[in-house]
Short mmCIF file of C-alpha atoms and ligand atoms in Angstrom, two decimals:
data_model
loop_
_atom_site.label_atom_id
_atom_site.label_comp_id
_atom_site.label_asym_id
_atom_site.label_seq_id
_atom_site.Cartn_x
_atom_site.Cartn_y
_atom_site.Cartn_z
CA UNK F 1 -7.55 -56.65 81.85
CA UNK F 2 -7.72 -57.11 85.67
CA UNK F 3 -6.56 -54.09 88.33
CA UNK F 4 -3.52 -55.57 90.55
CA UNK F 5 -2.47 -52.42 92.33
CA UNK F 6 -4.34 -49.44 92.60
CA UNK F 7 -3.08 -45.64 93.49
CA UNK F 8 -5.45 -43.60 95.72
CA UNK F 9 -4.60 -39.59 95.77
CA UNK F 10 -6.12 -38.13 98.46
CA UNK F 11 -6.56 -40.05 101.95
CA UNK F 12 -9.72 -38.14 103.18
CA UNK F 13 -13.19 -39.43 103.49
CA UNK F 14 -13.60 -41.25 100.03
CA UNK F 15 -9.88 -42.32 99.39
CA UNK F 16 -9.60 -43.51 102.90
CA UNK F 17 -12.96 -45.56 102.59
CA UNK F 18 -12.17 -46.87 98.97
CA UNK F 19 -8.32 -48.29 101.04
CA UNK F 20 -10.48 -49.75 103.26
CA UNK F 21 -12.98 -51.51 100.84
CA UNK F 22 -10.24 -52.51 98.99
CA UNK F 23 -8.75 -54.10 102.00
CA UNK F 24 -12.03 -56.06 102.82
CA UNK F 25 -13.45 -56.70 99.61
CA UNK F 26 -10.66 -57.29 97.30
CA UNK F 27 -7.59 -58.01 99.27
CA UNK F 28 -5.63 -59.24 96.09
CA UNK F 29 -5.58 -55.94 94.90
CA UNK F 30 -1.95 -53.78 96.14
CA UNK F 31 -2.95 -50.54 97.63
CA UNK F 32 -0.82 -47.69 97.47
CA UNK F 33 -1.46 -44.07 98.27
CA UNK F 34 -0.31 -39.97 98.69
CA UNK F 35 -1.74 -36.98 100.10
CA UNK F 36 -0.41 -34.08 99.84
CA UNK F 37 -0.96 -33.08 103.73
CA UNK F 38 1.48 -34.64 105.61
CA UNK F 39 -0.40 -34.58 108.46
CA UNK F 40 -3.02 -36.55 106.70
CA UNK F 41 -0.53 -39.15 105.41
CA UNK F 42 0.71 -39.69 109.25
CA UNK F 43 -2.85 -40.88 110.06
CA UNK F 44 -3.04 -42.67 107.11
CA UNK F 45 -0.41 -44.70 108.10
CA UNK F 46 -1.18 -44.96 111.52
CA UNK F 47 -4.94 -46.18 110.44
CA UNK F 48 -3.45 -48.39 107.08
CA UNK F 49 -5.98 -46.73 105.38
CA UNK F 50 -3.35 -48.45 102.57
CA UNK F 51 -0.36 -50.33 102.40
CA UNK F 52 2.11 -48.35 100.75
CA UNK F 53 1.80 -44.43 101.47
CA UNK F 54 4.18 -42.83 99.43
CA UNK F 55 5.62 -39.25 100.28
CA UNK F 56 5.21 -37.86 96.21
CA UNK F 57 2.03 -38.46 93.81
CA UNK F 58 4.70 -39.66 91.24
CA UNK F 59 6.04 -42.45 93.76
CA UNK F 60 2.53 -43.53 94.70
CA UNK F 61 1.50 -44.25 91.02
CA UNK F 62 5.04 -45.58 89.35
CA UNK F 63 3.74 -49.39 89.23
CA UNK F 64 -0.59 -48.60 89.37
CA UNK F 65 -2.67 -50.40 87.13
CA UNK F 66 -5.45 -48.11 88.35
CA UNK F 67 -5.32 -44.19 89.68
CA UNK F 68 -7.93 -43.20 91.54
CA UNK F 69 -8.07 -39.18 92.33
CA UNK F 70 -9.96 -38.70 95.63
CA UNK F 71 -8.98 -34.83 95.98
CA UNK F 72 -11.84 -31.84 95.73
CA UNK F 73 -12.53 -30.96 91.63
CA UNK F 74 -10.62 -27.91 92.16
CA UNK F 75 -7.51 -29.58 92.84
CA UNK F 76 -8.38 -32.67 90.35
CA UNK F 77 -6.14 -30.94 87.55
CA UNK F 78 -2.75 -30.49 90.33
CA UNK F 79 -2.96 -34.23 91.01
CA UNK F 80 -3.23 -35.22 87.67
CA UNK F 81 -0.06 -32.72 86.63
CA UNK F 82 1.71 -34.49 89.62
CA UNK F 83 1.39 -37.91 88.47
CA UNK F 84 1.84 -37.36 84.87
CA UNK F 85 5.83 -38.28 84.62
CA UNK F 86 5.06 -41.28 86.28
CA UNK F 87 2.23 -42.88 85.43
CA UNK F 88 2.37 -46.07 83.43
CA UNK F 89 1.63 -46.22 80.06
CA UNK F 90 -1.26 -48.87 79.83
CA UNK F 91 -2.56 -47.02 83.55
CA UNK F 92 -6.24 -46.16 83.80
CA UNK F 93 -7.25 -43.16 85.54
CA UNK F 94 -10.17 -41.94 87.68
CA UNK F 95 -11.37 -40.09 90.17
CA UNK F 96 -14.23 -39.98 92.53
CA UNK F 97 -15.59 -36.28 91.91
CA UNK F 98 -18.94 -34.57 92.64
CA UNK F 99 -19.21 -32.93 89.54
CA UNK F 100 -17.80 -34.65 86.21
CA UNK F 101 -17.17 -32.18 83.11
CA UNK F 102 -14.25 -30.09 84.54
CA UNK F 103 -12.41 -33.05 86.10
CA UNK F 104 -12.44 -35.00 82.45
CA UNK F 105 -11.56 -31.82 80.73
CA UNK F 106 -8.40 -30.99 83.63
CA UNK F 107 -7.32 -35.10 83.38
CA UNK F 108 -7.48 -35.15 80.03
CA UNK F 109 -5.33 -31.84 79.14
CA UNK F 110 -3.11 -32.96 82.16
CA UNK F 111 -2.75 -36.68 81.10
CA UNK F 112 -2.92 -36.93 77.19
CA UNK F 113 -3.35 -40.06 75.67
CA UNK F 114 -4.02 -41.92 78.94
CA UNK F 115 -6.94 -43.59 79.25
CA UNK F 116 -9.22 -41.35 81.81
CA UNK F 117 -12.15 -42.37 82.68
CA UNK F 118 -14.17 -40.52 85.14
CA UNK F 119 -16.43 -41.54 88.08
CA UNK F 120 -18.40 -40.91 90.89
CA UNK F 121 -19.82 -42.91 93.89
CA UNK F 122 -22.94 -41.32 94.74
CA UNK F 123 -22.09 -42.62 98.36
CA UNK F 124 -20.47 -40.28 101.32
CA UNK F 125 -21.42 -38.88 104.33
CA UNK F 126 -21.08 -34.48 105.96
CA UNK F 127 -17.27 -35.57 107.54
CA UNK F 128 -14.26 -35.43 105.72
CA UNK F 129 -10.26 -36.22 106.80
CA UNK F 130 -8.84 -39.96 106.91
CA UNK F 131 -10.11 -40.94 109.87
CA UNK F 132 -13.81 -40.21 108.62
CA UNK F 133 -13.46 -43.34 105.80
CA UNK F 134 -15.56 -46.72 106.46
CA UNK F 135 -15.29 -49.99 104.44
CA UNK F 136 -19.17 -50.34 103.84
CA UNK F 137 -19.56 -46.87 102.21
CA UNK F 138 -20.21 -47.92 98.61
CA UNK F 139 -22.45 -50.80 99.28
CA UNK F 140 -25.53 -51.11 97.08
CA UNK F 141 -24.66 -47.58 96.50
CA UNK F 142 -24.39 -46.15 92.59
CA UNK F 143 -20.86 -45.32 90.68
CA UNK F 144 -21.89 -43.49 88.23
CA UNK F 145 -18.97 -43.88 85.51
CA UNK F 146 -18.89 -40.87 82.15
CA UNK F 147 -16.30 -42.38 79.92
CA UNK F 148 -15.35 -39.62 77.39
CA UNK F 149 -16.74 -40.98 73.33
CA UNK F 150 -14.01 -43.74 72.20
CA UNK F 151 -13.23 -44.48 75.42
CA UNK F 152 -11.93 -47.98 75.58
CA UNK F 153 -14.69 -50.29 76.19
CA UNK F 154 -12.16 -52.61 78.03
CA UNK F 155 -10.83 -50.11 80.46
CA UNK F 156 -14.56 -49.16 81.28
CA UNK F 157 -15.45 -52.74 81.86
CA UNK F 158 -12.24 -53.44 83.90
CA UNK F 159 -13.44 -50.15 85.96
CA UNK F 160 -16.57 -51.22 86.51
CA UNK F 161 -15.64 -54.06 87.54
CA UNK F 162 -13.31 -52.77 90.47
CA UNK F 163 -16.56 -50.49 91.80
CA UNK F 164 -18.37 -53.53 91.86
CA UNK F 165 -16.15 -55.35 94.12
CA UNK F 166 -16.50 -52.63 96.44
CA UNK F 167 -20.50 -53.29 96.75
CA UNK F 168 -21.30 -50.42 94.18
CA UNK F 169 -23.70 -50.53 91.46
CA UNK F 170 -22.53 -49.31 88.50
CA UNK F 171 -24.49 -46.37 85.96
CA UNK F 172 -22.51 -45.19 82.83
CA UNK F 173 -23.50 -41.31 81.63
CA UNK F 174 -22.07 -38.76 79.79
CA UNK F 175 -20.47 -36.40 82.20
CA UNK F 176 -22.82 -33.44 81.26
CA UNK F 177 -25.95 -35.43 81.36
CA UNK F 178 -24.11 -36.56 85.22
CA UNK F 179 -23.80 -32.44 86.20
CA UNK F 180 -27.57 -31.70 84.87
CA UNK F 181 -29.24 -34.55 87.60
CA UNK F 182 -26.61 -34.52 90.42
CA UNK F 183 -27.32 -30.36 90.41
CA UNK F 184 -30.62 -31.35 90.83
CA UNK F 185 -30.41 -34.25 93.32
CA UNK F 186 -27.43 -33.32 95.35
CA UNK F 187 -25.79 -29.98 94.66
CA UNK F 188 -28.64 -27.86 95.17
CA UNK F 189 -30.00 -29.50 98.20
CA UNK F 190 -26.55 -28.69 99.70
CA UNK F 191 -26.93 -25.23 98.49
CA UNK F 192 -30.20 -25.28 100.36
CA UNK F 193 -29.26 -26.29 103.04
CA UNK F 194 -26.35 -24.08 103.55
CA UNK F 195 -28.81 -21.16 102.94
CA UNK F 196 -31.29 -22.20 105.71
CA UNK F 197 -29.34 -22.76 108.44
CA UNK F 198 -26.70 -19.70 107.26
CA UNK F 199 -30.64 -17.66 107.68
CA UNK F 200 -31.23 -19.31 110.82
CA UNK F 201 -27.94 -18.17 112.10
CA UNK F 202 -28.63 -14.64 111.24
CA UNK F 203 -31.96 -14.55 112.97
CA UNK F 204 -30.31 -15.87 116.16
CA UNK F 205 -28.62 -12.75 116.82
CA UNK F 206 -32.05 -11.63 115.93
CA UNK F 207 -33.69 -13.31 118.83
CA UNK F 208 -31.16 -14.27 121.15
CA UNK F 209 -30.77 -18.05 120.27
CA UNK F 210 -34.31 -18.86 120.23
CA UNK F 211 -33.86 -20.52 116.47
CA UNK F 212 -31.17 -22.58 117.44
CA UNK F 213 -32.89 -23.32 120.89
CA UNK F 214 -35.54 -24.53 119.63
CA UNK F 215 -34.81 -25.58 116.41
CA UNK F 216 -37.16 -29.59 116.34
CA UNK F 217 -36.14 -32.44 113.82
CA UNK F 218 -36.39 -30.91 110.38
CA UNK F 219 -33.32 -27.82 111.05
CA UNK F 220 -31.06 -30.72 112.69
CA UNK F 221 -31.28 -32.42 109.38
CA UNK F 222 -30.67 -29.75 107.59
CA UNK F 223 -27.48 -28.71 110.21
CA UNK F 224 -26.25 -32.16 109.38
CA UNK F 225 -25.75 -31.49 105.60
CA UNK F 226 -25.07 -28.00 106.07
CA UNK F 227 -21.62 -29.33 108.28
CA UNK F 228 -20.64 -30.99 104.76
CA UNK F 229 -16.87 -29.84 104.08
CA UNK F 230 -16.78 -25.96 102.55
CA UNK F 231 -13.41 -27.05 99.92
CA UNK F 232 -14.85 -29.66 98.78
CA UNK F 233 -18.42 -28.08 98.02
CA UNK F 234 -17.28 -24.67 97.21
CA UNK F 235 -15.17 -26.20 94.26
CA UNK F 236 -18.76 -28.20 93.34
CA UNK F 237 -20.11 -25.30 92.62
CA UNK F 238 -17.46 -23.23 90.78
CA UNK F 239 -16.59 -26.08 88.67
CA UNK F 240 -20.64 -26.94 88.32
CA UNK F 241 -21.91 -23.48 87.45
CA UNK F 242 -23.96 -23.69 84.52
CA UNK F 243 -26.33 -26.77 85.57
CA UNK F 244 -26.61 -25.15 89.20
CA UNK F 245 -28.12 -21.93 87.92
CA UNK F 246 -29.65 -23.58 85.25
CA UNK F 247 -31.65 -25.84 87.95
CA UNK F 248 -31.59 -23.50 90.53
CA UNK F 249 -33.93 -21.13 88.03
CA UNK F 250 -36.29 -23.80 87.93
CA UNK F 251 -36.00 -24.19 91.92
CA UNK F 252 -36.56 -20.61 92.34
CA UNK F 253 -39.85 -20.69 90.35
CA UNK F 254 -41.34 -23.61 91.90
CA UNK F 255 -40.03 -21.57 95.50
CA UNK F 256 -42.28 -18.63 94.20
CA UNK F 257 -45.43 -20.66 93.00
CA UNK F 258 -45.53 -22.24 96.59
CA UNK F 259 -44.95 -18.75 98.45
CA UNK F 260 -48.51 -17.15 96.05
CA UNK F 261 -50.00 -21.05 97.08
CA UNK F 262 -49.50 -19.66 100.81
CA UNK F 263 -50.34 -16.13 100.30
CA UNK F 264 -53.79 -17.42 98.15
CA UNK F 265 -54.42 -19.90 100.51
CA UNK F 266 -54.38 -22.14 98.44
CA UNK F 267 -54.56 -25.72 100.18
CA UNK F 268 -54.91 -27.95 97.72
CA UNK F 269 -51.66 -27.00 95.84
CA UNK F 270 -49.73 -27.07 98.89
CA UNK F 271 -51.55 -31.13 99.51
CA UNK F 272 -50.99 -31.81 96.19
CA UNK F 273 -47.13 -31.63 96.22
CA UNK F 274 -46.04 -32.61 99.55
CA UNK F 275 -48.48 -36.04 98.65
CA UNK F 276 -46.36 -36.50 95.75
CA UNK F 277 -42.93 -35.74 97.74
CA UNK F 278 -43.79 -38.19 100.79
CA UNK F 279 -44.44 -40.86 97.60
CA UNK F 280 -41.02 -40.28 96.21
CA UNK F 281 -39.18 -40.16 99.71
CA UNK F 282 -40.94 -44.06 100.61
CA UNK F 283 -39.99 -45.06 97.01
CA UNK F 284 -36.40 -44.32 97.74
CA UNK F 285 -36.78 -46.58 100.72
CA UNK F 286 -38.10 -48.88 98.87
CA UNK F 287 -35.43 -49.00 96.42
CA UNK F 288 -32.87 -50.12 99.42
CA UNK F 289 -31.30 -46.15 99.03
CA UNK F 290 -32.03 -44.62 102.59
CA UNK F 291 -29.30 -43.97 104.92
CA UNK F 292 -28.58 -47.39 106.36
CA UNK F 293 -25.15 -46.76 107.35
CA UNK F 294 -22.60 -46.61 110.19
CA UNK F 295 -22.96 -43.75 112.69
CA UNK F 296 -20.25 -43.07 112.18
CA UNK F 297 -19.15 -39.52 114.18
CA UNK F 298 -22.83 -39.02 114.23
CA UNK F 299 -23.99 -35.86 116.69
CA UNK F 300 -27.46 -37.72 116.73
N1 NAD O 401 -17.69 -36.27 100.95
C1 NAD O 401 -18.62 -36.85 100.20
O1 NAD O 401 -19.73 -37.10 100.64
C2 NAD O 401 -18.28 -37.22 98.77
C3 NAD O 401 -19.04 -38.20 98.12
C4 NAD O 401 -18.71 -38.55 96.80
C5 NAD O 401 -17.66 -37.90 96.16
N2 NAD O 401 -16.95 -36.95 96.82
C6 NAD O 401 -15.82 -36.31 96.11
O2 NAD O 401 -14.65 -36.96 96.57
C7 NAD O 401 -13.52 -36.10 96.54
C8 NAD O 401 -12.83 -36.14 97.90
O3 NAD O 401 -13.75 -35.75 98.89
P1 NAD O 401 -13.56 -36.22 100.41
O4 NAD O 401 -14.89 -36.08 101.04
O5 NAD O 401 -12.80 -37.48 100.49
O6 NAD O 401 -12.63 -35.01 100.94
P2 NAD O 401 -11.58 -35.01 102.12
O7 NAD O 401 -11.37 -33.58 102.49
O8 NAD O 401 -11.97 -35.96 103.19
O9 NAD O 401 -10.24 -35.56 101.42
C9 NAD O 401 -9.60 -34.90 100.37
C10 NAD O 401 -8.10 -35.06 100.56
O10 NAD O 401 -7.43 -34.61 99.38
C11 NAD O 401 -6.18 -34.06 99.77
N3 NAD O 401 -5.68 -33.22 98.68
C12 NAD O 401 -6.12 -32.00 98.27
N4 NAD O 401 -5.42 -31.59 97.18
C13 NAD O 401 -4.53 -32.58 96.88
C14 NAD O 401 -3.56 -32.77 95.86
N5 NAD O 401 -3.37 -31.85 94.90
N6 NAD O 401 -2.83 -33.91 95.87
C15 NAD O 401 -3.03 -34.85 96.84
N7 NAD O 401 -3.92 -34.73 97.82
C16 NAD O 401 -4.68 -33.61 97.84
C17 NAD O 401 -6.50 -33.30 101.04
O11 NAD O 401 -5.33 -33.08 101.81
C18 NAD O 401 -7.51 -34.24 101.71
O12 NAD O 401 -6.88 -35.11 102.63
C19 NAD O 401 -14.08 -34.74 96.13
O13 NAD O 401 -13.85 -34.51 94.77
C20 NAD O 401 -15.57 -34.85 96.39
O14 NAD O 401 -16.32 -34.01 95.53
C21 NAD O 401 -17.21 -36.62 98.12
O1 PRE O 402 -25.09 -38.23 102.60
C1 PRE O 402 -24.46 -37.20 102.54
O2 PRE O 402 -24.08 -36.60 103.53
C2 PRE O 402 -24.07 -36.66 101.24
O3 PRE O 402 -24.12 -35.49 101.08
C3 PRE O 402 -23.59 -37.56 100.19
C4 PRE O 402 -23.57 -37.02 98.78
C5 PRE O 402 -25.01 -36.69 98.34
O4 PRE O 402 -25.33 -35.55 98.07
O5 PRE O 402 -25.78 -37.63 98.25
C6 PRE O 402 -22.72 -35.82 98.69
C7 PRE O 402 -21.89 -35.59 97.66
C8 PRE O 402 -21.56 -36.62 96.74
O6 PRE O 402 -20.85 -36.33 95.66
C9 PRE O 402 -22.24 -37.85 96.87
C10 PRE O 402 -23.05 -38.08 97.91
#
């Protein structure tokens, strides 16, 4: 089973970047694509983000080997109803969401007996729209794929297969497991974020701009991920409820243990975990997962 044209639905950020990759990487493979703002399928074209851009989901997918869904979860279950009188037969489909249990239960009630199978590129930047999309984004990055039991092992293989030839290495999970650690490792550090620099703002009126004045290093970083696009992370978290509040209890106790550490005085617990945080941070480095990539529309 090999992928000779695929579909991409959505021409933002990730679809645009996976036309792209496809483009440079795998230039066999027949791109075709819809999104359902015109606007955004104007500069599609004008950027051949792919080579086909259809104007309906259903003309987009009619000869796809492979459908990839590159909309926000929320609207994961309209694009799938769009394509479904369409879509071929023997067709895989996927999609590139944040969060992984709601989008296979939406594609599969939308697409019965198709063969859906789920992923997600743990690769993207805080910009969004088509003109945001670069060709390198998946390299040596993780696609973390949750086939639904019985998948076909074929159709996961000839998946795989198409991340890899993007540069991505490939993880396969079930999609709850998926929720559980990306709440953990990305969702709630947006959530974070948000929250600091959505305090920060209040204070400003506070003290007349001094926060944002003077706001050094750390606060830019967090402004950076904090810019991240409000559709796409407001439907994370409705559609990732249960693992966010079930990790974000667990955040809010280790939150309280360090504000009694401070209030004790209490030094060495304070040492003790930001020695074992700086260890993780320069073992991600180590691992090759820091943030070597373009600038691209970079403030900094
Ligand atoms: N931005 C990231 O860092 C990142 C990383 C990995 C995965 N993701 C996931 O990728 C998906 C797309 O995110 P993005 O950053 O590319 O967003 P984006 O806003 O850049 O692009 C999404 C596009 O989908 C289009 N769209 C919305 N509903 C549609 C529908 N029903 N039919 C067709 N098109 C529709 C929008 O017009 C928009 O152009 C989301 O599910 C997101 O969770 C994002
Ligand atoms: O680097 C960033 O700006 C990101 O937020 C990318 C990031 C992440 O949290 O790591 C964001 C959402 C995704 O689903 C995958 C990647």
């Amino acid at each position: 089973m090999s992928i000779d044209r695929v579909a991409i639905i959505g021409l933002g950020l990730l679809g645009g970047s996976i036309g792209r990759a496809v483009a440079q990487h795998a230039p066999a493979i027949a791109t075709s694509g819809y999104d359902a703002d015109p606007a955004v399928r104007a500069k599609a074209r004008e950027l051949g983000l792919v080579a086909t851009i259809s104007n309906t989901a259903a003309d987009a997918v009619r000869d796809a080997d492979l459908v990839v869904l590159c909309v926000p979860v929320g609207a994961m279950a309209a694009a799938a109803r769009d394509i479904a009188e369409a879509l071929p037969p023997q067709a895989i489909v996927s999609d590139v969401g944040s969060s992984k249990q709601s989008v296979l239960d939406d594609l599969r009630a939308a697409l019965p007996g198709h063969a859906v199978i789920p992923a997600h590129p743990v690769a993207g930047t805080e910009q969004s729209g088509p003109e945001a999309g670069f060709a390198s984004l998946f390299e040596n990055r993780w696609c973390i794929l949750t086939p639904p039991e019985g998948a076909d092992e074929a159709a996961v293989e000839t998946l795989s297969e198409f991340w890899r030839k993007l540069g991505a290495r490939i993880e396969i999970m079930d999609a709850e497991h998926h929720d559980l650690v990306l709440a953990v490792t990305s969702h709630i550090p947006h959530l974070i974020a948000y929250t600091i620099v959505g305090t920060a703002s209040d204070l400003e009126e506070v003290t007349r701009g001094e926060v944002i004045k003077y706001s050094a290093g750390g606060f830019r970083d967090f402004t950076r991920i904090a810019a991240s696009d409000p559709t796409m992370w407001r439907d994370v978290f409705l559609n990732n409820k249960s693992a966010v509040l079930e990790m974000l209890g667990r955040f809010t106790e280790d939150l309280t243990a360090l504000q009694r550490a401070i209030r004790s005085g209490d030094g060495d617990k304070l040492h003790d975990l930001f020695s074992r945080t700086r260890a993780i941070r320069r073992g991600i480095i180590e691992e090759g997962q820091d943030d070597e990539r373009p600038d691209f529309g970079r403030e900094h």
